[in-house]
Amino acid sequence: MEFDSDKLQYNIFDFDNNILNLKSKIKLLHNGKPISVPTEQFTKLRNDPNYQLIGNPPDYKESFEDFRNDSIFLKHVKEALKKNKQAPSFEAFKKTLIGGHMFAIVTARGQSSEAIRKGVEYFISMVFSDKERKEMINNLKNYTKLFNKSIDETYLIDKYLDKNEYIGVSSPEFLKQFKGKPSMEQGKKIAVRRFVNRSMKFVDQLKQKGIYKKVSIKISDDDMKNIEIFKKVMSDELSKKYPDVKFSVYDTSDPDISGGRKIIISK
């Protein structure tokens, strides 16, 4: 994979069952008896009256302990990487990192952005070969030249990770920005809109220098409810605001389809 000087790519990823299959579980009451279910099963059960969340609303801390505790998240990321628990967007995320493309992790989780960032650091340290790490550094060097930045090679990856976004839409640090508590779906929509607007500011910087780049923005998620939300916000809002950008959504709800099912919103 070579550095493509003609294109800028900005990618948004859900984490669970999209990049990695973590063993995190949600605790529920089923007809009064406690059970634990994986996230993909919860998406099907959350509106079933026979299953109830445990704890007090709106947080239901007992139900979502695995999705609130930073240490549990990092433990599960390490375990998933060691056991090669790849989800459909695993390779796409890896290529994003090697290519030095800007990205956002937008997850329903409640972990801190620091914990999610550390999860990405573990990903790089445990998955990349020396050759792939070197290729990533070379691509990052090209981007720093493009934006007239000078960064010591030792700190390139660290500085790159700092520039990206790690958003748990159920986390206290995200929710404290709002007077009311947005739903998980609303939170993801807000996060996506912000990332796209921020990404386009980088594009504007290049345009002001007389440099034109083709731009693509991709988002992948395994939850069909989120997929429909992303399709709508991209087609009804973002593609109209940025008509020169190619927007695509990747439906990764089928774990047997590597990379997911591509849905082109605008060309």
JSON list of C-alpha atoms in Angstrom, two decimals, residues 81-182:
[
{"chain": "A", "resi": 81, "resn": "LEU", "atom": "CA", "xyz": [-5.98, -9.33, 20.07]},
{"chain": "A", "resi": 82, "resn": "LYS", "atom": "CA", "xyz": [-4.15, -12.31, 21.57]},
{"chain": "A", "resi": 83, "resn": "LYS", "atom": "CA", "xyz": [-6.93, -14.66, 20.48]},
{"chain": "A", "resi": 84, "resn": "ASN", "atom": "CA", "xyz": [-7.22, -13.02, 17.04]},
{"chain": "A", "resi": 85, "resn": "LYS", "atom": "CA", "xyz": [-10.88, -12.13, 17.53]},
{"chain": "A", "resi": 86, "resn": "GLN", "atom": "CA", "xyz": [-11.17, -10.10, 14.35]},
{"chain": "A", "resi": 87, "resn": "ALA", "atom": "CA", "xyz": [-14.44, -8.43, 13.35]},
{"chain": "A", "resi": 88, "resn": "PRO", "atom": "CA", "xyz": [-15.37, -7.39, 9.76]},
{"chain": "A", "resi": 89, "resn": "SER", "atom": "CA", "xyz": [-13.60, -3.98, 9.82]},
{"chain": "A", "resi": 90, "resn": "PHE", "atom": "CA", "xyz": [-10.38, -5.26, 11.40]},
{"chain": "A", "resi": 91, "resn": "GLU", "atom": "CA", "xyz": [-8.38, -5.08, 8.16]},
{"chain": "A", "resi": 92, "resn": "ALA", "atom": "CA", "xyz": [-9.92, -1.74, 7.16]},
{"chain": "A", "resi": 93, "resn": "PHE", "atom": "CA", "xyz": [-8.92, -0.26, 10.51]},
{"chain": "A", "resi": 94, "resn": "LYS", "atom": "CA", "xyz": [-5.42, -1.67, 10.16]},
{"chain": "A", "resi": 95, "resn": "LYS", "atom": "CA", "xyz": [-5.08, -0.12, 6.68]},
{"chain": "A", "resi": 96, "resn": "THR", "atom": "CA", "xyz": [-6.37, 3.20, 8.03]},
{"chain": "A", "resi": 97, "resn": "LEU", "atom": "CA", "xyz": [-3.62, 3.22, 10.65]},
{"chain": "A", "resi": 98, "resn": "ILE", "atom": "CA", "xyz": [-0.86, 2.12, 8.28]},
{"chain": "A", "resi": 99, "resn": "GLY", "atom": "CA", "xyz": [-1.99, 4.73, 5.76]},
{"chain": "A", "resi": 100, "resn": "GLY", "atom": "CA", "xyz": [-1.87, 7.44, 8.41]},
{"chain": "A", "resi": 101, "resn": "HIS", "atom": "CA", "xyz": [-5.47, 8.44, 7.66]},
{"chain": "A", "resi": 102, "resn": "MET", "atom": "CA", "xyz": [-7.48, 10.45, 10.16]},
{"chain": "A", "resi": 103, "resn": "PHE", "atom": "CA", "xyz": [-10.09, 8.42, 12.01]},
{"chain": "A", "resi": 104, "resn": "ALA", "atom": "CA", "xyz": [-12.61, 8.46, 14.81]},
{"chain": "A", "resi": 105, "resn": "ILE", "atom": "CA", "xyz": [-13.71, 5.64, 17.08]},
{"chain": "A", "resi": 106, "resn": "VAL", "atom": "CA", "xyz": [-17.39, 6.26, 17.81]},
{"chain": "A", "resi": 107, "resn": "THR", "atom": "CA", "xyz": [-18.80, 3.65, 20.16]},
{"chain": "A", "resi": 108, "resn": "ALA", "atom": "CA", "xyz": [-21.82, 3.31, 22.40]},
{"chain": "A", "resi": 109, "resn": "ARG", "atom": "CA", "xyz": [-19.44, 2.45, 25.24]},
{"chain": "A", "resi": 110, "resn": "GLY", "atom": "CA", "xyz": [-18.99, 4.60, 28.33]},
{"chain": "A", "resi": 111, "resn": "GLN", "atom": "CA", "xyz": [-15.22, 4.26, 28.62]},
{"chain": "A", "resi": 112, "resn": "SER", "atom": "CA", "xyz": [-13.02, 7.35, 28.60]},
{"chain": "A", "resi": 113, "resn": "SER", "atom": "CA", "xyz": [-11.37, 8.59, 25.42]},
{"chain": "A", "resi": 114, "resn": "GLU", "atom": "CA", "xyz": [-8.01, 7.85, 27.06]},
{"chain": "A", "resi": 115, "resn": "ALA", "atom": "CA", "xyz": [-8.90, 4.18, 27.50]},
{"chain": "A", "resi": 116, "resn": "ILE", "atom": "CA", "xyz": [-10.13, 3.84, 23.90]},
{"chain": "A", "resi": 117, "resn": "ARG", "atom": "CA", "xyz": [-6.93, 5.50, 22.67]},
{"chain": "A", "resi": 118, "resn": "LYS", "atom": "CA", "xyz": [-4.87, 3.02, 24.70]},
{"chain": "A", "resi": 119, "resn": "GLY", "atom": "CA", "xyz": [-6.85, 0.24, 23.05]},
{"chain": "A", "resi": 120, "resn": "VAL", "atom": "CA", "xyz": [-5.71, 1.56, 19.66]},
{"chain": "A", "resi": 121, "resn": "GLU", "atom": "CA", "xyz": [-2.11, 1.70, 20.94]},
{"chain": "A", "resi": 122, "resn": "TYR", "atom": "CA", "xyz": [-2.37, -1.96, 21.96]},
{"chain": "A", "resi": 123, "resn": "PHE", "atom": "CA", "xyz": [-3.72, -2.72, 18.49]},
{"chain": "A", "resi": 124, "resn": "ILE", "atom": "CA", "xyz": [-0.65, -1.18, 16.83]},
{"chain": "A", "resi": 125, "resn": "SER", "atom": "CA", "xyz": [1.82, -2.82, 19.22]},
{"chain": "A", "resi": 126, "resn": "MET", "atom": "CA", "xyz": [0.31, -6.30, 18.98]},
{"chain": "A", "resi": 127, "resn": "VAL", "atom": "CA", "xyz": [-0.81, -6.47, 15.34]},
{"chain": "A", "resi": 128, "resn": "PHE", "atom": "CA", "xyz": [1.75, -4.57, 13.26]},
{"chain": "A", "resi": 129, "resn": "SER", "atom": "CA", "xyz": [4.91, -6.15, 11.91]},
{"chain": "A", "resi": 130, "resn": "ASP", "atom": "CA", "xyz": [8.11, -4.08, 11.85]},
{"chain": "A", "resi": 131, "resn": "LYS", "atom": "CA", "xyz": [7.55, -3.57, 8.11]},
{"chain": "A", "resi": 132, "resn": "GLU", "atom": "CA", "xyz": [3.99, -2.32, 8.61]},
{"chain": "A", "resi": 133, "resn": "ARG", "atom": "CA", "xyz": [5.06, 0.02, 11.41]},
{"chain": "A", "resi": 134, "resn": "LYS", "atom": "CA", "xyz": [7.78, 1.46, 9.19]},
{"chain": "A", "resi": 135, "resn": "GLU", "atom": "CA", "xyz": [5.27, 1.92, 6.36]},
{"chain": "A", "resi": 136, "resn": "MET", "atom": "CA", "xyz": [2.95, 3.75, 8.73]},
{"chain": "A", "resi": 137, "resn": "ILE", "atom": "CA", "xyz": [5.75, 6.09, 9.80]},
{"chain": "A", "resi": 138, "resn": "ASN", "atom": "CA", "xyz": [6.67, 6.81, 6.17]},
{"chain": "A", "resi": 139, "resn": "ASN", "atom": "CA", "xyz": [3.06, 7.70, 5.37]},
{"chain": "A", "resi": 140, "resn": "LEU", "atom": "CA", "xyz": [2.85, 9.93, 8.42]},
{"chain": "A", "resi": 141, "resn": "LYS", "atom": "CA", "xyz": [6.02, 11.71, 7.28]},
{"chain": "A", "resi": 142, "resn": "ASN", "atom": "CA", "xyz": [4.36, 12.41, 3.93]},
{"chain": "A", "resi": 143, "resn": "TYR", "atom": "CA", "xyz": [1.32, 13.89, 5.65]},
{"chain": "A", "resi": 144, "resn": "THR", "atom": "CA", "xyz": [3.44, 16.10, 7.89]},
{"chain": "A", "resi": 145, "resn": "LYS", "atom": "CA", "xyz": [5.19, 17.43, 4.78]},
{"chain": "A", "resi": 146, "resn": "LEU", "atom": "CA", "xyz": [1.82, 18.02, 3.15]},
{"chain": "A", "resi": 147, "resn": "PHE", "atom": "CA", "xyz": [0.77, 20.21, 6.09]},
{"chain": "A", "resi": 148, "resn": "ASN", "atom": "CA", "xyz": [4.23, 21.77, 6.51]},
{"chain": "A", "resi": 149, "resn": "LYS", "atom": "CA", "xyz": [4.79, 20.21, 9.93]},
{"chain": "A", "resi": 150, "resn": "SER", "atom": "CA", "xyz": [8.06, 18.98, 11.36]},
{"chain": "A", "resi": 151, "resn": "ILE", "atom": "CA", "xyz": [7.75, 16.14, 13.89]},
{"chain": "A", "resi": 152, "resn": "ASP", "atom": "CA", "xyz": [10.53, 13.92, 15.19]},
{"chain": "A", "resi": 153, "resn": "GLU", "atom": "CA", "xyz": [10.09, 10.34, 13.93]},
{"chain": "A", "resi": 154, "resn": "THR", "atom": "CA", "xyz": [10.16, 9.07, 17.52]},
{"chain": "A", "resi": 155, "resn": "TYR", "atom": "CA", "xyz": [6.92, 10.90, 18.28]},
{"chain": "A", "resi": 156, "resn": "LEU", "atom": "CA", "xyz": [5.13, 10.58, 14.93]},
{"chain": "A", "resi": 157, "resn": "ILE", "atom": "CA", "xyz": [2.75, 7.78, 15.89]},
{"chain": "A", "resi": 158, "resn": "ASP", "atom": "CA", "xyz": [2.01, 9.32, 19.27]},
{"chain": "A", "resi": 159, "resn": "LYS", "atom": "CA", "xyz": [1.25, 12.72, 17.72]},
{"chain": "A", "resi": 160, "resn": "TYR", "atom": "CA", "xyz": [-0.86, 11.06, 15.03]},
{"chain": "A", "resi": 161, "resn": "LEU", "atom": "CA", "xyz": [-2.97, 9.23, 17.62]},
{"chain": "A", "resi": 162, "resn": "ASP", "atom": "CA", "xyz": [-3.44, 12.51, 19.50]},
{"chain": "A", "resi": 163, "resn": "LYS", "atom": "CA", "xyz": [-5.02, 14.06, 16.38]},
{"chain": "A", "resi": 164, "resn": "ASN", "atom": "CA", "xyz": [-7.74, 11.42, 16.11]},
{"chain": "A", "resi": 165, "resn": "GLU", "atom": "CA", "xyz": [-10.94, 11.06, 18.10]},
{"chain": "A", "resi": 166, "resn": "TYR", "atom": "CA", "xyz": [-12.04, 8.41, 20.61]},
{"chain": "A", "resi": 167, "resn": "ILE", "atom": "CA", "xyz": [-15.65, 8.90, 21.59]},
{"chain": "A", "resi": 168, "resn": "GLY", "atom": "CA", "xyz": [-17.69, 6.76, 23.96]},
{"chain": "A", "resi": 169, "resn": "VAL", "atom": "CA", "xyz": [-21.12, 8.33, 23.58]},
{"chain": "A", "resi": 170, "resn": "SER", "atom": "CA", "xyz": [-22.22, 6.96, 26.98]},
{"chain": "A", "resi": 171, "resn": "SER", "atom": "CA", "xyz": [-19.14, 8.28, 28.77]},
{"chain": "A", "resi": 172, "resn": "PRO", "atom": "CA", "xyz": [-19.44, 11.06, 31.38]},
{"chain": "A", "resi": 173, "resn": "GLU", "atom": "CA", "xyz": [-16.89, 13.20, 29.49]},
{"chain": "A", "resi": 174, "resn": "PHE", "atom": "CA", "xyz": [-19.07, 13.12, 26.36]},
{"chain": "A", "resi": 175, "resn": "LEU", "atom": "CA", "xyz": [-22.43, 13.51, 28.10]},
{"chain": "A", "resi": 176, "resn": "LYS", "atom": "CA", "xyz": [-21.36, 16.45, 30.25]},
{"chain": "A", "resi": 177, "resn": "GLN", "atom": "CA", "xyz": [-21.27, 18.58, 27.10]},
{"chain": "A", "resi": 178, "resn": "PHE", "atom": "CA", "xyz": [-25.07, 18.49, 26.91]},
{"chain": "A", "resi": 179, "resn": "LYS", "atom": "CA", "xyz": [-27.84, 19.80, 29.15]},
{"chain": "A", "resi": 180, "resn": "GLY", "atom": "CA", "xyz": [-30.00, 16.78, 28.43]},
{"chain": "A", "resi": 181, "resn": "LYS", "atom": "CA", "xyz": [-28.73, 13.26, 27.92]},
{"chain": "A", "resi": 182, "resn": "PRO", "atom": "CA", "xyz": [-28.80, 12.32, 24.21]}
]
